[in-house]
PDB file of C-alpha atoms in Angstrom:
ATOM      1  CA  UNK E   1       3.930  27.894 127.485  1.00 67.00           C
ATOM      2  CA  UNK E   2       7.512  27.420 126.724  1.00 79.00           C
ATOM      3  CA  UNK E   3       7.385  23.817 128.137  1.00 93.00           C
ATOM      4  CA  UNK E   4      11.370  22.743 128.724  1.00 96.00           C
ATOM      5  CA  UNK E   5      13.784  25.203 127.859  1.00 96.00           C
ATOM      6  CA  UNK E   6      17.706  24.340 127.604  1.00 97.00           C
ATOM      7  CA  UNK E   7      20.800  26.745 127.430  1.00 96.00           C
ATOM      8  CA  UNK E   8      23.346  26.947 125.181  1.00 96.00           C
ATOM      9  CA  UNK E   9      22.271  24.956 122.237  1.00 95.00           C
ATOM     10  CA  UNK E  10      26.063  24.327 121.346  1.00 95.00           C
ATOM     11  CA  UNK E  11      28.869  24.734 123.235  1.00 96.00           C
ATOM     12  CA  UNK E  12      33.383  23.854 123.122  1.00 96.00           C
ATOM     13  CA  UNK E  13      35.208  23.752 125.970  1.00 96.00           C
ATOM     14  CA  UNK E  14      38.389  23.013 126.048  1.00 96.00           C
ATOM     15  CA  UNK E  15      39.969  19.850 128.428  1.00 97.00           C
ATOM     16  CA  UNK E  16      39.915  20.971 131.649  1.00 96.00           C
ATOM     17  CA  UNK E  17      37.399  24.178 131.632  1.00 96.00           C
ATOM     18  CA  UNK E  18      34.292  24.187 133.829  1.00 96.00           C
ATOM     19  CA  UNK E  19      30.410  25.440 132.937  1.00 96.00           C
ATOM     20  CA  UNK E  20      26.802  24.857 133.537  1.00 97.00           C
ATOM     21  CA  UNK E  21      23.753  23.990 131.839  1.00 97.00           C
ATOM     22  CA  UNK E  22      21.204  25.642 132.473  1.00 97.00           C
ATOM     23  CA  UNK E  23      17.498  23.675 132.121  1.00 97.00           C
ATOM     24  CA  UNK E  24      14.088  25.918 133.190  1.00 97.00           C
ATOM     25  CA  UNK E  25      10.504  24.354 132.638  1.00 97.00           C
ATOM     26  CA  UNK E  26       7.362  25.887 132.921  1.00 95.00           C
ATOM     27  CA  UNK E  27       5.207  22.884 133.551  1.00 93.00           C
ATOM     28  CA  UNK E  28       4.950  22.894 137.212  1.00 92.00           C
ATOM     29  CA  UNK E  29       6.479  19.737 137.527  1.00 91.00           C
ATOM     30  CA  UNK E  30       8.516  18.162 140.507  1.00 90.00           C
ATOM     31  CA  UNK E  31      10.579  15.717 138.736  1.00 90.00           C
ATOM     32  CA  UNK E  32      13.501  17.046 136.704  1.00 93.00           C
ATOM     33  CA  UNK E  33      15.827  14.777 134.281  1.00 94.00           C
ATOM     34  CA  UNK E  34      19.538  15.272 133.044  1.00 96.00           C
ATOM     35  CA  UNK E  35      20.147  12.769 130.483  1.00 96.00           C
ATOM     36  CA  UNK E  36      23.586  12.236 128.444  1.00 96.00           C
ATOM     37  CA  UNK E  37      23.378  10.895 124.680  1.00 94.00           C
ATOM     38  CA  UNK E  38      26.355   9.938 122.685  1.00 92.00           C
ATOM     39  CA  UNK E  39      26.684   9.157 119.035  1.00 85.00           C
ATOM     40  CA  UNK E  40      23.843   6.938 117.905  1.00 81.00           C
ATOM     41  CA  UNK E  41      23.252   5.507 121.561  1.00 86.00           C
ATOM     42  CA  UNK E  42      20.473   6.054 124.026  1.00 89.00           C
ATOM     43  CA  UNK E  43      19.765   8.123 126.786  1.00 93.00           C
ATOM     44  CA  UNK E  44      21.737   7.800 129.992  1.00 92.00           C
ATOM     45  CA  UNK E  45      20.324   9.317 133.197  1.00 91.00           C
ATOM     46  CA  UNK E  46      23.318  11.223 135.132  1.00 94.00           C
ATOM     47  CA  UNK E  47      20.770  12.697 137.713  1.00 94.00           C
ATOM     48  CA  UNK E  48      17.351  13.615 138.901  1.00 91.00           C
ATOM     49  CA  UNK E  49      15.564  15.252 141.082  1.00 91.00           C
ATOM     50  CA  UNK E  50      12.171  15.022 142.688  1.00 87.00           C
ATOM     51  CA  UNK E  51      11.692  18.163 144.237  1.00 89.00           C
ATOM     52  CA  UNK E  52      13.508  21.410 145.050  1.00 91.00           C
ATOM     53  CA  UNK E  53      16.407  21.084 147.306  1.00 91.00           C
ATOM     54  CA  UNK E  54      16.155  16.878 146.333  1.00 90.00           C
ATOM     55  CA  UNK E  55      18.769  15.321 144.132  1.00 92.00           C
ATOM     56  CA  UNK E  56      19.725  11.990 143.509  1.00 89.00           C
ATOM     57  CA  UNK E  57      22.486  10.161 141.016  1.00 90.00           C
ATOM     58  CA  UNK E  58      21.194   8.310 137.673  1.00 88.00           C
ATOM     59  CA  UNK E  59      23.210   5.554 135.804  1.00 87.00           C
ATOM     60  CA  UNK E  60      26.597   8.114 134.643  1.00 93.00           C
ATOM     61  CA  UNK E  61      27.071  11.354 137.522  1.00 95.00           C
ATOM     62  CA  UNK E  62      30.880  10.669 137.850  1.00 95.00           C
ATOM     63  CA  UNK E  63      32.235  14.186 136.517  1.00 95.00           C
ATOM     64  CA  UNK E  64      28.879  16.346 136.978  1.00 97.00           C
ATOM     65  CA  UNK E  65      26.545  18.152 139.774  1.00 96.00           C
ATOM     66  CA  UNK E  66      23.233  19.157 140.212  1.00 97.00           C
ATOM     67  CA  UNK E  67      21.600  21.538 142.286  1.00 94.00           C
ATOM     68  CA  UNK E  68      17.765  22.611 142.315  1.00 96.00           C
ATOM     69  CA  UNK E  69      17.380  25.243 144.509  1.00 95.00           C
ATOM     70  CA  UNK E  70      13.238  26.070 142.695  1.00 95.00           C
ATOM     71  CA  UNK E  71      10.241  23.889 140.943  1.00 95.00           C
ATOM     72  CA  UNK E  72      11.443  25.341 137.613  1.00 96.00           C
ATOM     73  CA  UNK E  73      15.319  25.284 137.596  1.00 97.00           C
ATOM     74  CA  UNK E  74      17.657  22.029 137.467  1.00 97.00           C
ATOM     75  CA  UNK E  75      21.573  23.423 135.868  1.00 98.00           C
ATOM     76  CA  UNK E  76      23.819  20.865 135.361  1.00 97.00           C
ATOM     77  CA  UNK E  77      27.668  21.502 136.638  1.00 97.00           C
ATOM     78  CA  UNK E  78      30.604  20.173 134.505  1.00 95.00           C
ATOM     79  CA  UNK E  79      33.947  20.433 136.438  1.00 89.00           C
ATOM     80  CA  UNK E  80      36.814  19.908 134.469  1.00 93.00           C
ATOM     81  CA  UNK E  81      35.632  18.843 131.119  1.00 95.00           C
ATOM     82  CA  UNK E  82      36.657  15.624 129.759  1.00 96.00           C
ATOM     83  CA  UNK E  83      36.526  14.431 126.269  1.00 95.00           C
ATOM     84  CA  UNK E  84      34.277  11.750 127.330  1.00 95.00           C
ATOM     85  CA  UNK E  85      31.451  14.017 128.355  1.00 96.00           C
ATOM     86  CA  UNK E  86      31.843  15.282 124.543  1.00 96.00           C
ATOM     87  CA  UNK E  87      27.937  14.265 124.144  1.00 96.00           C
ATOM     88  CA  UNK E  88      24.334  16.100 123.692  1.00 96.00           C
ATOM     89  CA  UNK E  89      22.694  16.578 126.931  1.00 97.00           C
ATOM     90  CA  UNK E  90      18.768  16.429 127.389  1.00 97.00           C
ATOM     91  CA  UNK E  91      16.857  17.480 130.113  1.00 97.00           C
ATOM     92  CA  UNK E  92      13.640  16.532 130.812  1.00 95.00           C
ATOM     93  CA  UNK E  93      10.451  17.214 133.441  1.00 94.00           C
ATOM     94  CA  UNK E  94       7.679  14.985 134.196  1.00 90.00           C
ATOM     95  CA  UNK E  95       4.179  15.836 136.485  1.00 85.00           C
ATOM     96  CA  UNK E  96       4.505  13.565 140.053  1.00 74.00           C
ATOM     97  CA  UNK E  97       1.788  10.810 139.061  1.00 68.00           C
ATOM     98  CA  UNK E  98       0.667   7.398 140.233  1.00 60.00           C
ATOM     99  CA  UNK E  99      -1.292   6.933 137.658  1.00 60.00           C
ATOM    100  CA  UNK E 100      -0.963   7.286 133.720  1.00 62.00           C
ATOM    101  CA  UNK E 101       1.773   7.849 131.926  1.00 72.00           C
ATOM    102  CA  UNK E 102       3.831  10.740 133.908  1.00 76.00           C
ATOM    103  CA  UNK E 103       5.830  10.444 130.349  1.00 84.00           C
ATOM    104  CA  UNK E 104       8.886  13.163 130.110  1.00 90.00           C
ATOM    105  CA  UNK E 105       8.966  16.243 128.357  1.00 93.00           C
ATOM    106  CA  UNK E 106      12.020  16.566 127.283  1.00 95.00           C
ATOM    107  CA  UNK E 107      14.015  19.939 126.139  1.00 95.00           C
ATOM    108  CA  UNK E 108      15.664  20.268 122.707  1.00 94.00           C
ATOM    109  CA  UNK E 109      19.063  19.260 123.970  1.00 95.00           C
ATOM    110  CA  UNK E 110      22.426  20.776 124.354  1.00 96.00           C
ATOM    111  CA  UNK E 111      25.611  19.225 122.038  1.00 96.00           C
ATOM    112  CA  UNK E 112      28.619  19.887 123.843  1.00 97.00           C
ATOM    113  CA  UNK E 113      32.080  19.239 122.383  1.00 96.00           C
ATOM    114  CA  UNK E 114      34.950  18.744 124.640  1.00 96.00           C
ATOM    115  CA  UNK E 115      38.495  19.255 122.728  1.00 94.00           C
TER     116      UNK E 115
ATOM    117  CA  UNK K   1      21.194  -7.007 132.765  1.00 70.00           C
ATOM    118  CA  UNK K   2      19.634  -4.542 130.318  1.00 80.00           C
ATOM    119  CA  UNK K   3      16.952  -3.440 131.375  1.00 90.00           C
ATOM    120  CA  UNK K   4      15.274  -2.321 127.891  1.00 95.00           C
ATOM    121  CA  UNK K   5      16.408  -4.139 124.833  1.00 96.00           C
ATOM    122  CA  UNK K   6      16.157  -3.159 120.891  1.00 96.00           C
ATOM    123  CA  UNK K   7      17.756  -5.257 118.815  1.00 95.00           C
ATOM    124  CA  UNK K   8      17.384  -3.243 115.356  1.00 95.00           C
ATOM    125  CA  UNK K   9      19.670  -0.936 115.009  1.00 92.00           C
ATOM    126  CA  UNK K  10      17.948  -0.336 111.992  1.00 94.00           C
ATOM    127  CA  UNK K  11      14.982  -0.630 109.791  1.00 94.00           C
ATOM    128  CA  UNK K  12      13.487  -0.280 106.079  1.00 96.00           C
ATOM    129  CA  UNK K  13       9.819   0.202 105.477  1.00 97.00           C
ATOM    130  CA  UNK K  14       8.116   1.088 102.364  1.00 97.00           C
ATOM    131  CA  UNK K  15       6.367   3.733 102.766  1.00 97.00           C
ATOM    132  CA  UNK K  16       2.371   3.248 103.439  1.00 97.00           C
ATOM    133  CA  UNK K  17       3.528  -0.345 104.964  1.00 97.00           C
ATOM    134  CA  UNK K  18       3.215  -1.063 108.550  1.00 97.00           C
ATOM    135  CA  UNK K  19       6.644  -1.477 110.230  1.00 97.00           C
ATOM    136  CA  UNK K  20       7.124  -3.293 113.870  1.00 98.00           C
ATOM    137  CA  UNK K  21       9.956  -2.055 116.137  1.00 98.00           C
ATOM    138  CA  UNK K  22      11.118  -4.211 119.089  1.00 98.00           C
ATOM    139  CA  UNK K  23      11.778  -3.415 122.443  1.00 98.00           C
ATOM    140  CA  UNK K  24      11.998  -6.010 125.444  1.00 97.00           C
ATOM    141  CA  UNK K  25      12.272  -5.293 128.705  1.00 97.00           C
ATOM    142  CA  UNK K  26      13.562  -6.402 132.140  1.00 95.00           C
ATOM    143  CA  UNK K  27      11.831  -6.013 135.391  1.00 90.00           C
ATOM    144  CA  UNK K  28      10.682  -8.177 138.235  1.00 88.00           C
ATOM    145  CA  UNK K  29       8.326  -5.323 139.335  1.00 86.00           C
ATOM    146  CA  UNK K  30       4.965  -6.150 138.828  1.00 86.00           C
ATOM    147  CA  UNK K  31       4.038  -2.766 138.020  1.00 85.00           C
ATOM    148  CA  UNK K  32       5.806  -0.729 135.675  1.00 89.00           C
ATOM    149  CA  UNK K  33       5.033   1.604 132.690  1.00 91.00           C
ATOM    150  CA  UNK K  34       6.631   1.291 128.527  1.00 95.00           C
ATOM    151  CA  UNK K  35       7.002   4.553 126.392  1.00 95.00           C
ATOM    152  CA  UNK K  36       8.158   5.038 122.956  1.00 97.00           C
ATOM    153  CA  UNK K  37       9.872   8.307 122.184  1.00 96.00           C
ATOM    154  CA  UNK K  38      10.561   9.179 118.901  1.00 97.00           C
ATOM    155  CA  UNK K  39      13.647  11.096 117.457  1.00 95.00           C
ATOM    156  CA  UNK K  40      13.914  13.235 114.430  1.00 95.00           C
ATOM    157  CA  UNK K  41      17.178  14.128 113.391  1.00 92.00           C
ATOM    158  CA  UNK K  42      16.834  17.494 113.950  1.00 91.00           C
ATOM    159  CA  UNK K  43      17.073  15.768 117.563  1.00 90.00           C
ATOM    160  CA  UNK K  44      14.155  16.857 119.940  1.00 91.00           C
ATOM    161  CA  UNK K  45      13.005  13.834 122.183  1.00 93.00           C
ATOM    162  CA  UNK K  46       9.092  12.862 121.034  1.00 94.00           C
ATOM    163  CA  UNK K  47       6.374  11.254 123.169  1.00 93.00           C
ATOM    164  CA  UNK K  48       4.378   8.526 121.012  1.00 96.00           C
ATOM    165  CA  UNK K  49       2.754   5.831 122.890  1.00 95.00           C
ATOM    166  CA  UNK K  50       2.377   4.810 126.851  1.00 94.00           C
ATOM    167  CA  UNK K  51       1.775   1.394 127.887  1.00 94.00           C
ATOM    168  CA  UNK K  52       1.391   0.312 131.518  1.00 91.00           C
ATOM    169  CA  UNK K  53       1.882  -2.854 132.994  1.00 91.00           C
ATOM    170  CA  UNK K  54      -1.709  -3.375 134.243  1.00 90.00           C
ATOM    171  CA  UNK K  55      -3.745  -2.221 131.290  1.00 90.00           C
ATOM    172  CA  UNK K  56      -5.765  -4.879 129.866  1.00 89.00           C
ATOM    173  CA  UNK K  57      -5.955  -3.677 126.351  1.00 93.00           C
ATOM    174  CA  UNK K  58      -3.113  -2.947 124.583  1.00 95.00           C
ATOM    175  CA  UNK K  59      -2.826   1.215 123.851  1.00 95.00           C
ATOM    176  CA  UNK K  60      -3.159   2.795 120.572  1.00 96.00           C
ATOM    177  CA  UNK K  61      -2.860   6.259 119.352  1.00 95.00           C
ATOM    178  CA  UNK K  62      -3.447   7.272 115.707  1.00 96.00           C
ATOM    179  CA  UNK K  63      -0.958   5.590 113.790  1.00 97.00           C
ATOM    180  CA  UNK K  64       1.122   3.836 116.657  1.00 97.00           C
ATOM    181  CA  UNK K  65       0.069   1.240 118.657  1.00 97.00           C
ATOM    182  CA  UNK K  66       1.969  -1.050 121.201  1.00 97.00           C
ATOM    183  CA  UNK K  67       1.953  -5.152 120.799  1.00 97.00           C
ATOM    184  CA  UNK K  68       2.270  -5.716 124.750  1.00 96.00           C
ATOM    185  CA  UNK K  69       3.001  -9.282 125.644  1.00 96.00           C
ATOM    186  CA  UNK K  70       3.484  -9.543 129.314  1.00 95.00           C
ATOM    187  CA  UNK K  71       4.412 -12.655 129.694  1.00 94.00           C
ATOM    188  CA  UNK K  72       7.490 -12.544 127.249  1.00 96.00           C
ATOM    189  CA  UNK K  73       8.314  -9.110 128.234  1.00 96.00           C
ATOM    190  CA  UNK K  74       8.193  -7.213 124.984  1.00 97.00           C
ATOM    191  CA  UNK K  75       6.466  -3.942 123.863  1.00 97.00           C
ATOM    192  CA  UNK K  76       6.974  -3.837 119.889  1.00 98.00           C
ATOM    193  CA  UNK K  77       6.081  -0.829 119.009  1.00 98.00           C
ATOM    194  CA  UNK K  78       3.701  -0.838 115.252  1.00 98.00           C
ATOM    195  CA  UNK K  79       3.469   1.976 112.991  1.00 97.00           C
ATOM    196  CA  UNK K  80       0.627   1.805 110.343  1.00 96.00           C
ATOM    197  CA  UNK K  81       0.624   3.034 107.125  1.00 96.00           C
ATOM    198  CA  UNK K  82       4.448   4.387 107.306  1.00 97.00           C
ATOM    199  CA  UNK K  83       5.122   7.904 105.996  1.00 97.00           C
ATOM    200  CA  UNK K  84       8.439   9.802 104.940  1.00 97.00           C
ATOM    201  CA  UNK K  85       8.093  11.728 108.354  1.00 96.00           C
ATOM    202  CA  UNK K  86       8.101   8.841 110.121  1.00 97.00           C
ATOM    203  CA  UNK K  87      12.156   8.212 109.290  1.00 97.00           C
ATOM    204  CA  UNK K  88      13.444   8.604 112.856  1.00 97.00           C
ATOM    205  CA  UNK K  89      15.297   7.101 115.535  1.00 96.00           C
ATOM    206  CA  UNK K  90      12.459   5.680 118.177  1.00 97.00           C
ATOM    207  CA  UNK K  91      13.518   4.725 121.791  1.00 96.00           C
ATOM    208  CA  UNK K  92      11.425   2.172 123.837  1.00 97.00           C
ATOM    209  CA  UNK K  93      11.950   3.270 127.694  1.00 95.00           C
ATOM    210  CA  UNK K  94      10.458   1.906 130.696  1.00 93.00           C
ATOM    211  CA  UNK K  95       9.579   3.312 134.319  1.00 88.00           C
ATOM    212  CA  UNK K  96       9.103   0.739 137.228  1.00 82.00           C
ATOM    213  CA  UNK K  97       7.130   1.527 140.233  1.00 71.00           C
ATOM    214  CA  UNK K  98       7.514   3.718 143.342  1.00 60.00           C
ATOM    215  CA  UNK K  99       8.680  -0.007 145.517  1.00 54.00           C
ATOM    216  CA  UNK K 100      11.626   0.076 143.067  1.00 51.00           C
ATOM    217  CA  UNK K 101      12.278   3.144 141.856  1.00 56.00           C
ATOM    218  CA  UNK K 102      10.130   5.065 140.292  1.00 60.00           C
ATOM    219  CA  UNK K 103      11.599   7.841 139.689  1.00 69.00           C
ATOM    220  CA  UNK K 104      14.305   6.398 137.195  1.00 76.00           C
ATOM    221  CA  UNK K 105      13.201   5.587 133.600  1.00 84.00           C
ATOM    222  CA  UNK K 106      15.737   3.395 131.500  1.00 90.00           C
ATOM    223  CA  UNK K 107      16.117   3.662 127.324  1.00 93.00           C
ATOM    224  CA  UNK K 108      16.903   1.664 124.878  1.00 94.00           C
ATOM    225  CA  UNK K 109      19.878   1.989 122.341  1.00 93.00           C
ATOM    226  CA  UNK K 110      17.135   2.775 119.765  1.00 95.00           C
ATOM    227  CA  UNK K 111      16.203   1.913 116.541  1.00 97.00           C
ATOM    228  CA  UNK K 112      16.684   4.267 112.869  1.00 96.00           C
ATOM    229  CA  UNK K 113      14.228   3.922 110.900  1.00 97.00           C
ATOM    230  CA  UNK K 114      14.184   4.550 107.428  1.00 97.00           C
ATOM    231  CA  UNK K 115      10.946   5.127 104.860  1.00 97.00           C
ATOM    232  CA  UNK K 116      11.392   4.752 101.500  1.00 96.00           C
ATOM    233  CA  UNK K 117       9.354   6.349  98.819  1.00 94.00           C
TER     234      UNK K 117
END
């Protein structure tokens, strides 16, 4: 059970260049998490989704795109890399629950580094 | 407004103290749910401590528990008995129900703390 798995680890792009993370998780879960994190801030959500095919835009999406086309798969799109999106991106996967926690699991991030 | 609050950027604690982090929070949903998250530097995201807005009992789990007072909207977070793996960063986040949206959580800025032999 890998639980939330996140690819690359570390990545450069240069201004203007385009690429994806990609975010799998083997939980069964519906709800799936990109969240941005910049230098000794918090977590920002840029978007979510609730269910295959269902997207929907967090607190920061300007500049990205989602897609989740399966249960287990949510990449994140970067057209035309900025230095502001020079952060460490988290995904993240929760169970669908009224009740209890429904806490995130949460991958082991990608750092990303926009020059 | 903020929606979650921490207003330590960051902390000592001698180690084998007990150290209280604080988090408030801002909601006008009557049911919502409080996490902590902890953050090693090596950087993976770690579940501690759920709280939701109905229990009656404030929640506890080994050496963490959560000071929940309702009314003044805070959820300090209390480590016991502090240990050199404890030095972190720990994020207080908050979910609000499915009438607002409850499929959005919202994090603090976080707080480092520090253990010192």
């Amino acid at each position: 059970n890998a639980g939330v798995t996140q690819t690359p680890k570390f990545r450069i792009l240069k201004i203007g260049q385009s690429m994806t993370l990609q975010c799998t998780q083997d939980m069964n879960h519906n709800y799936m998490y990109w969240y941005r994190q910049d230098p000794g801030m918090g977590l920002k959500l840029i978007y979510y989704s609730v269910g295959a095919g269902i997207t929907d835009k967090g607190e920061v999406p300007n500049g990205y795109n989602v897609s989740r086309s399966t249960t287990e798969d949510f990449p994140l799109r970067l057209e035309l890399a900025a230095p502001s999106q020079t952060s460490v991106y988290f995904c993240a996967s929760r169970a669908q629950t009224l009740a209890g926690s429904g806490e995130q699991f949460f991958g082991p991030g990608t750092r990303l580094t926009v020059l | 407004a903020q929606k979650i609050t921490q207003t330590q950027p960051g902390m000592f604690v001698q180690e084998k103290e007990a150290v209280t982090l604080d988090c408030t929070y801002d909601t006008s949903d009557p049911s919502y749910g409080l996490f902590w998250y902890k953050q090693p530097s090596s950087g993976e995201m770690i579940f501690l401590i759920y709280q939701g807005s109905y229990d009656q009992q404030n929640a506890t789990e080994g050496r963490y528990s959560l000071n929940f007072q309702k009314a003044r909207k805070s959820a300090n977070l209390v480590i016991s008995a502090s240990q050199l793996g404890d030095s972190a960063m720990y994020f207080c986040a908050m979910r609000e129900s499915a009438l607002y949206n409850f499929n959005k959580f919202y994090f603090g800025s976080g707080t480092k703390l520090n253990v010192k032999p």
